[in-house]
Coordinates of C-alpha atoms in Angstrom, one line a residue:
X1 CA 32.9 -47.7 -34.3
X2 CA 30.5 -48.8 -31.7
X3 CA 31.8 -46.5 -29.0
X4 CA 32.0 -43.7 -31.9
X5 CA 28.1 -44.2 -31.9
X6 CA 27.5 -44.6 -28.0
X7 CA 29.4 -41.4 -27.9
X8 CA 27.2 -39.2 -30.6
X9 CA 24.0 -40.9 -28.9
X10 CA 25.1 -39.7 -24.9
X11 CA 25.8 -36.1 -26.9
X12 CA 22.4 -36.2 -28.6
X13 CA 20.7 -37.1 -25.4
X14 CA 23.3 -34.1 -23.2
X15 CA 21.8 -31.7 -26.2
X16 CA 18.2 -32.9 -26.0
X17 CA 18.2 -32.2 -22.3
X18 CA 19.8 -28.7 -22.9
X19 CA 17.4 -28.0 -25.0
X20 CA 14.6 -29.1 -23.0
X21 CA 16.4 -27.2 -20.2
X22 CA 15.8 -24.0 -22.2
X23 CA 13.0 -24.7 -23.2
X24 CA 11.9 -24.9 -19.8
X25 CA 13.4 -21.6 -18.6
X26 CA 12.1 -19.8 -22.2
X27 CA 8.5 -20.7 -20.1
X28 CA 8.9 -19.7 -16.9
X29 CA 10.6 -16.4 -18.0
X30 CA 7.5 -16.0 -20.4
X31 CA 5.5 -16.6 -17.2
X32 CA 7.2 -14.2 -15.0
X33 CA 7.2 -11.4 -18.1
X34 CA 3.2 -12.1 -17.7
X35 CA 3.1 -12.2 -14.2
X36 CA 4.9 -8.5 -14.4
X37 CA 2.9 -7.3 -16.9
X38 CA -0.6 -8.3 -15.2
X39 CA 0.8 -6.6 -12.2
X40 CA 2.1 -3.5 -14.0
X41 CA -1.1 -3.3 -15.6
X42 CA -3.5 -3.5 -12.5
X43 CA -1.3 -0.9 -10.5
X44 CA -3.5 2.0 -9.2
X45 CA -0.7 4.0 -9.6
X46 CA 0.3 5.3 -13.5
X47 CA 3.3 3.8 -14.4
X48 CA 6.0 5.5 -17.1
X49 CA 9.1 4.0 -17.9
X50 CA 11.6 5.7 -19.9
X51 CA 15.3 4.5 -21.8
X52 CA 18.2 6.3 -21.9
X53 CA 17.2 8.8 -24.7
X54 CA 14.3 9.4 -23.1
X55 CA 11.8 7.8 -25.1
X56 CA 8.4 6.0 -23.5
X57 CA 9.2 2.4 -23.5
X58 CA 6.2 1.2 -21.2
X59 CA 2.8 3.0 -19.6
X60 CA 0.3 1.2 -17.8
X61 CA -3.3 1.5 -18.0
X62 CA -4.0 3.9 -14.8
X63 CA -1.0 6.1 -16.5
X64 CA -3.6 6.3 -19.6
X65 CA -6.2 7.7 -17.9
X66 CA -3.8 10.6 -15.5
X67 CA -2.4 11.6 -18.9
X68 CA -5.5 10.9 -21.4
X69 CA -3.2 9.3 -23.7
X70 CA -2.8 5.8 -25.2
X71 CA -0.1 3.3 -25.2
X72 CA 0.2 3.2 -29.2
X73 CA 0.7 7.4 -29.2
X74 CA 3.6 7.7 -27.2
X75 CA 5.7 4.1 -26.9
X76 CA 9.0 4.9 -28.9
X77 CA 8.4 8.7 -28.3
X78 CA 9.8 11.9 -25.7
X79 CA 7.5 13.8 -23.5
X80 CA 8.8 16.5 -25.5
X81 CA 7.0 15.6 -28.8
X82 CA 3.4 15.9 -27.4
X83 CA 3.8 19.6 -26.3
X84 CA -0.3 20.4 -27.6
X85 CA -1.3 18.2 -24.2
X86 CA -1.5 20.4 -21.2
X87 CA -1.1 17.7 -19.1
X88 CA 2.0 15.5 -21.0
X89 CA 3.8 19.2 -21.0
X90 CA 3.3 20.2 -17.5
X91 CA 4.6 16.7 -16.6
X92 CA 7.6 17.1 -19.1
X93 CA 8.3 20.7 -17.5
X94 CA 8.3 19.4 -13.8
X95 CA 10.7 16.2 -15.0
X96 CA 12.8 18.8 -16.9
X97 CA 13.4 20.9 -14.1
X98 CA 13.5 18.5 -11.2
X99 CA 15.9 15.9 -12.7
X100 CA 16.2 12.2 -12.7
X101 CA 15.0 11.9 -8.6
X102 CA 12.6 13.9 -7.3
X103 CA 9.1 13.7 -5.2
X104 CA 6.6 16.5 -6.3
X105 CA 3.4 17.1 -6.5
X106 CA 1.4 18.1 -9.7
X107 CA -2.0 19.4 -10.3
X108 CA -3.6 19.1 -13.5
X109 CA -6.5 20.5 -14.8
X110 CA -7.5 17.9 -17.7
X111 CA -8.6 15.2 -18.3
X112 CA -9.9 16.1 -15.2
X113 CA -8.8 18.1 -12.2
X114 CA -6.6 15.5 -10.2
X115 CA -3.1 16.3 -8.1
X116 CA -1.1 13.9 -8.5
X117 CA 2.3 12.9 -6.6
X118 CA 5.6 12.4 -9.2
X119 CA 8.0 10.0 -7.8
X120 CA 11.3 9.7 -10.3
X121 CA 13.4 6.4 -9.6
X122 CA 16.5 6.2 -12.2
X123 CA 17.5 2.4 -13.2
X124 CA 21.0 2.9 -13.4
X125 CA 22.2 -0.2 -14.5
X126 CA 20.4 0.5 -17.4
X127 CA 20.1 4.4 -17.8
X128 CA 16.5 4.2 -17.4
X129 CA 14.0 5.9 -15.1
X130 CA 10.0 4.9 -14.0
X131 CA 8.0 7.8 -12.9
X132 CA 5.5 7.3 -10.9
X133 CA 2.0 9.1 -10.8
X134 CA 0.2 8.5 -7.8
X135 CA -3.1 10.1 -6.7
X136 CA -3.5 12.1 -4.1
X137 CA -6.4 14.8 -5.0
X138 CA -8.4 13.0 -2.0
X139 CA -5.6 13.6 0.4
X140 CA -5.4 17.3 -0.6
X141 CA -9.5 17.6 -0.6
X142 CA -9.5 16.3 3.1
X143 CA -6.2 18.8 3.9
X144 CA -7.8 21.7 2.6
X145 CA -10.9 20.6 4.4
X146 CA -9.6 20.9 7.8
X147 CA -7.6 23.8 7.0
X148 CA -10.4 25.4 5.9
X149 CA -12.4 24.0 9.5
X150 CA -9.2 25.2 11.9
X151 CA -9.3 28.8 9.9
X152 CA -13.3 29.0 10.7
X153 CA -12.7 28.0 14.0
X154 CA -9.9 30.4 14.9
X155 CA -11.7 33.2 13.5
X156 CA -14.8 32.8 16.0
X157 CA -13.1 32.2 18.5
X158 CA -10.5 35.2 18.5
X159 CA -12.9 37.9 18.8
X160 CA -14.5 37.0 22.1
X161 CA -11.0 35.9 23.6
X162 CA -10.3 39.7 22.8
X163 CA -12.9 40.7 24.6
X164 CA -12.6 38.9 27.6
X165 CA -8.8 40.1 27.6
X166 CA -10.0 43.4 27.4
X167 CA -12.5 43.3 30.2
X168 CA -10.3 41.1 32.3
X169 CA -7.5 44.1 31.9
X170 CA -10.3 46.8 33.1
X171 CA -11.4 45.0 36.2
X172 CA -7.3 44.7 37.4
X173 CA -6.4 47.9 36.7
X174 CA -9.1 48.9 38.5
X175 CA -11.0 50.9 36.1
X176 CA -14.2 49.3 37.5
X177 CA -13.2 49.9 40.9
X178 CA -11.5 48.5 43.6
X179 CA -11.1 44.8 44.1
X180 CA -9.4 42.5 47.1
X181 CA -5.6 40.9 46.7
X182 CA -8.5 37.5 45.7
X183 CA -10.4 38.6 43.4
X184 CA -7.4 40.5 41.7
X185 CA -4.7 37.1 42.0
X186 CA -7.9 34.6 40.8
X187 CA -8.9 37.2 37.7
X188 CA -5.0 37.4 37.2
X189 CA -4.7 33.6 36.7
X190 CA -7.8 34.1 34.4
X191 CA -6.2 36.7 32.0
X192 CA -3.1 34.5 31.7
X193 CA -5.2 31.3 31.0
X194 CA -7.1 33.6 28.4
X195 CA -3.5 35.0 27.1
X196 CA -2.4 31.4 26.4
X197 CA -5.9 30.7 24.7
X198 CA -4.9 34.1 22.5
X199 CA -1.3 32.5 21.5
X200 CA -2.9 29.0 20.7
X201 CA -5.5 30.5 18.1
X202 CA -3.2 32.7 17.0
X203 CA -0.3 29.7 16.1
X204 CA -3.9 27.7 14.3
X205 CA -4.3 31.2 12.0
X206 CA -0.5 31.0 11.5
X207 CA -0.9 27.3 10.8
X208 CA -4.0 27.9 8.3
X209 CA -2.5 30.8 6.1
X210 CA 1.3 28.3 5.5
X211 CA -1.0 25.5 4.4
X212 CA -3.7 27.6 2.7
X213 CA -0.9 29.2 0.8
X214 CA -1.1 32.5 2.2
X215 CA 1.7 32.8 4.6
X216 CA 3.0 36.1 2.4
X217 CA 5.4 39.1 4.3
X218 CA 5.4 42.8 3.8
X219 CA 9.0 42.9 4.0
X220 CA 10.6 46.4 4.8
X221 CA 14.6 47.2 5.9
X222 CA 14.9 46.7 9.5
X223 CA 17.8 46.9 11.7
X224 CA 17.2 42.8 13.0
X225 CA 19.4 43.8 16.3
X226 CA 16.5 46.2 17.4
X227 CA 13.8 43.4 17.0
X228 CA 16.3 40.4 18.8
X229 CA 16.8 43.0 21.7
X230 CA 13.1 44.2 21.7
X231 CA 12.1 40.3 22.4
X232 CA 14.4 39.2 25.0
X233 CA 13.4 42.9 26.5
X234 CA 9.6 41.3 26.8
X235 CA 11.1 37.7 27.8
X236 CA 12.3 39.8 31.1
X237 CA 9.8 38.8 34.0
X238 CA 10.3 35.3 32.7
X239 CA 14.2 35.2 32.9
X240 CA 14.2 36.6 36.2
X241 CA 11.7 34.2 37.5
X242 CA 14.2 31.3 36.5
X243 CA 17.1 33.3 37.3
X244 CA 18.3 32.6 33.8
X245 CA 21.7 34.2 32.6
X246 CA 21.0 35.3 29.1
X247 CA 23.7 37.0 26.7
X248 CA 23.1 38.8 23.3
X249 CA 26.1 38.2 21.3
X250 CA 26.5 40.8 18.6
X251 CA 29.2 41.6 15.8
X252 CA 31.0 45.2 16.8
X253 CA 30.6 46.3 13.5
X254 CA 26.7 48.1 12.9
X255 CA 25.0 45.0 10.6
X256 CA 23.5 46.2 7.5
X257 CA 19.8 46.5 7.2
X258 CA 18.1 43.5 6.1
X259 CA 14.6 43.0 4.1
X260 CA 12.4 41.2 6.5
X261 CA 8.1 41.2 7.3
X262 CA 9.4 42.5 11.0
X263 CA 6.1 40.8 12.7
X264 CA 7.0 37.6 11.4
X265 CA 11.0 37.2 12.1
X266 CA 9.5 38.6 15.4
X267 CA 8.2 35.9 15.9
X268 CA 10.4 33.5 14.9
X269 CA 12.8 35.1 17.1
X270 CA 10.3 34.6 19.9
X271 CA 9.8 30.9 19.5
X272 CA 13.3 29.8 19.2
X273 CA 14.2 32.1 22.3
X274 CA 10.8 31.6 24.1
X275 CA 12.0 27.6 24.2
X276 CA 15.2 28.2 25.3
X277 CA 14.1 29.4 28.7
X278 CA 11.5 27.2 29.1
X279 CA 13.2 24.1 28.6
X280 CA 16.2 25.5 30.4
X281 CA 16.2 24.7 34.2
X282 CA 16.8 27.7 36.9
X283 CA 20.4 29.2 37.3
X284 CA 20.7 28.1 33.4
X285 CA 22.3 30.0 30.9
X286 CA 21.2 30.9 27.5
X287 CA 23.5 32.8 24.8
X288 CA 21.7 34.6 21.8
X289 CA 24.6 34.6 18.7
X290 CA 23.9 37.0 15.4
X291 CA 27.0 36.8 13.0
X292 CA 27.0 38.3 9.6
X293 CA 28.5 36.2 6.7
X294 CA 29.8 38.3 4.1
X295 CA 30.5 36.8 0.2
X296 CA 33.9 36.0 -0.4
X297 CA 35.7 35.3 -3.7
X298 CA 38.6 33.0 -5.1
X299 CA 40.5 35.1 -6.6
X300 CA 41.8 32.7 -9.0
X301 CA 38.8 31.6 -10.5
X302 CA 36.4 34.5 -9.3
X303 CA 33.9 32.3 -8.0
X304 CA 31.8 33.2 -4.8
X305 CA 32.7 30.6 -1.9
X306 CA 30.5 32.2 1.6
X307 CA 26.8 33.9 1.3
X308 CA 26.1 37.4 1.8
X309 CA 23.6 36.5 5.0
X310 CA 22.7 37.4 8.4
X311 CA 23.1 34.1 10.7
X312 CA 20.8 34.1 13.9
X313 CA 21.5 31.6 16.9
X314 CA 20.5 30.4 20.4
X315 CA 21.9 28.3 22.6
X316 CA 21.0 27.0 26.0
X317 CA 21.8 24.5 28.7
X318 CA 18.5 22.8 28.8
X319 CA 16.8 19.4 28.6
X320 CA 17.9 18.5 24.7
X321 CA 16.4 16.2 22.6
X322 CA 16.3 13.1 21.9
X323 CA 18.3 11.8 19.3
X324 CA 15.3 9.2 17.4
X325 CA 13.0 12.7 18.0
X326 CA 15.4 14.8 16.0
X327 CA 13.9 14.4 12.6
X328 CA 11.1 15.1 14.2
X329 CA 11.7 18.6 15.1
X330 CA 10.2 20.6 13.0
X331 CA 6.7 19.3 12.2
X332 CA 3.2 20.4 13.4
X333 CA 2.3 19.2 16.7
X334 CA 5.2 17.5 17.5
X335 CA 6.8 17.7 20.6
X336 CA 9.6 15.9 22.5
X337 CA 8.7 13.4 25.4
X338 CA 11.7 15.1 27.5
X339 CA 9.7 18.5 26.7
X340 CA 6.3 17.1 27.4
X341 CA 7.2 15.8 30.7
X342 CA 8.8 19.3 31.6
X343 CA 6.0 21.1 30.5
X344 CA 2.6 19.4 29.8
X345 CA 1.2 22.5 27.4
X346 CA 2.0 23.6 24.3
X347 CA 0.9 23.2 20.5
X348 CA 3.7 21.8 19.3
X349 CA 3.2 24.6 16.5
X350 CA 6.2 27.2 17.2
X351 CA 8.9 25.1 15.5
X352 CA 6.8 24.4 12.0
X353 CA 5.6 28.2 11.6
X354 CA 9.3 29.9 12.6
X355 CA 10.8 27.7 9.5
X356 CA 8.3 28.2 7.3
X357 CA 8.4 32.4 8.2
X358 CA 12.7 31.5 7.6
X359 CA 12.2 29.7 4.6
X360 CA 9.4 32.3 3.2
X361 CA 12.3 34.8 3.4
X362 CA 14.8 32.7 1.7
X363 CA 16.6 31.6 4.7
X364 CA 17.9 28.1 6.3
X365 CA 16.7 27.0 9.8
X366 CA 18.9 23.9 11.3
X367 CA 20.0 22.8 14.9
X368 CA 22.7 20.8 17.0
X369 CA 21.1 19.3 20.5
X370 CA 22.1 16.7 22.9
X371 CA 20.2 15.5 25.5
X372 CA 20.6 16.4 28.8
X373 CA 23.4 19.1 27.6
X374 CA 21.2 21.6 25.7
X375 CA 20.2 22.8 21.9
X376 CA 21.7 25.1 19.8
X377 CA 18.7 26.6 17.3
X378 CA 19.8 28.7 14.0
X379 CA 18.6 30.5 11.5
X380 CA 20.2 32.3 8.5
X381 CA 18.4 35.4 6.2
X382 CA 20.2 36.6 2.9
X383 CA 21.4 39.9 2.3
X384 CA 19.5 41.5 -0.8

């Protein structure tokens, strides 16, 4: 009997410290939910989290204010259901259509005028998703700001580069009479400073109207073989400079016309060519490619497997790039260190404003390189 009771007495001690055990945790996982929530609640970013059916389980405080809504009026609720807010719909719309991750921006006019930038991040394990509504209507002000500054800028300063052109053009064609083999190599050197000056403010006003908005195209049919051959035509002087073999690789067959702003592809076409013989050392070779893809079917299931589209491409022997600059390619101002120490001018512009002119006409713009064995630039444009 004794060591019945000794027995129920350990037990009731084992179950005593369990329970203190739990107790214990219960506490500290009371503290951490706090911790969380304090946290959740001071965010400067809103804060939305959703369940699986879509319903508002949790919005923080900042989220409040971006939405001017209140905790109590949507927990248990879809976005859905509050369709008379401007701003809950036109956040709805943007979830609805972007899906469970995305990273957009949103402007909203009320409360207040704020853009704001929607990040989506599913919780898979549970089937739920947090948005996230940060604010970025300073960063915009500031962007438009200096948009608005390099715009100004370029503006003044294009009309008296064209005037200095012109001038510059009279005196060497001698239409202000005769000057010595000096004078004419020193104003020479002067026009194509002033030339290159022309081509930078130009690239800024290119620069201006993508991020003002306003980098629309007139597009007309064009045959896009006349314009390819009409810029390696005015690449000429250059090519022969550097002795550089180039090829224009064509289908046999007459391409169809294509819908294009002709100025634009123009100078796209330019850019990607214009780098391939400067970055390509003399006795070089570059090879201009145009293909045309046309749609094919499965006849089976009658579904279209290729894209009716007109694929552009150059490829050179050059310098390359470096493979941690790759990503890189494409933004403003950037420019390779391999490219910089070949040749120490250049905006860095030419590579941002040909794929937003590609991508403005519905196309793709991509590219293979390795460096120290030359780049391979393409573009595609559909077929209407």
């Amino acid at each position: 009997m004794e060591d019945y009771l000794k027995e129920l007495e350990e037990t009731r001690k084992a179950l005593l410290n369990i329970l203190e055990d739990v107790e214990e945790a219960r506490r500290e996982t009371g503290e951490e939910r706090d911790k969380i929530k304090a946290i959740i609640a001071n965010l400067a970013d809103g804060l939305i989290v959703f369940d699986s059916e879509n319903r508002i389980i949790l919005i923080n405080s900042q989220g409040e204010k971006f939405l001017d809504i209140k905790t109590g009026e949507v927990e248990g609720k879809t976005l859905g259901e509050f369709s008379e807010k401007i701003s809950i719909k036109k956040l709805a719309e943007l979830i609805s259509k972007k899906g469970n991750l995305f990273r957009e921006e949103l402007a909203l006019e009320e409360p207040k005028e704020i853009v704001l930038e929607v990040t989506t991040v599913p919780l898979t394990s549970r089937k739920e998703k947090v948005v996230i509504l940060h604010d970025i209507t300073r960063e915009k002000l500031i962007d438009r700001m200096k948009t608005e500054f390099v715009s100004f800028s370029a503006h003044q300063l294009k009309t008296p580069l064209a005037s200095i052109k012109w001038a510059l053009k009279m005196i060497l064609d001698g239409s202000l009479g005769k000057i010595t083999k000096n004078q004419k190599d020193i104003i020479s050197k002067t026009y194509q400073v002033n030339e290159k000056m022309i081509s930078l403010i130009n690239d800024l006003l290119n620069l201006a109207r993508i991020e003002e908005g306003r980098y629309l195209y007139k597009p007309i049919l064009t045959q896009i073989e006349e314009i390819i051959q009409s810029v390696i035509d005015s690449c000429q002087e250059e090519i022969k400079r550097k002795k550089i073999k180039v090829k224009f690789e064509k289908p046999k067959e007459k391409l169809p016309k294509i819908k294009v702003d002709v100025e634009k592809i123009q100078l796209a076409i330019e850019n990607f060519l214009g780098n391939a013989i400067k970055y390509t050392p003399t006795d070089g070779e570059v090879t201009v490619f145009l293909d045309y893809s046309k749609p094919k079917f499965d006849i089976s299931s009658g579904a279209r497997y290729n894209k009716n589209e007109i694929q552009f491409s150059v490829k050179d022997s050059g310098i390359g790039i470096p493979e941690s600059q790759k990503e890189k390619i494409f933004t403003k101002f950037f420019r390779a260190a391999n490219a910089i120490k070949m040749k120490s001018e250049g905006t860095g512009l030419g590579l941002f404003i040909t794929k937003n002119i590609i991508e403005a006409h519905g196309g793709r713009v991509w590219f293979e390189s390795e460096e120290g064995k030359g780049t391979t630039f393409h573009f595609t444009l559909p077929l209407q």
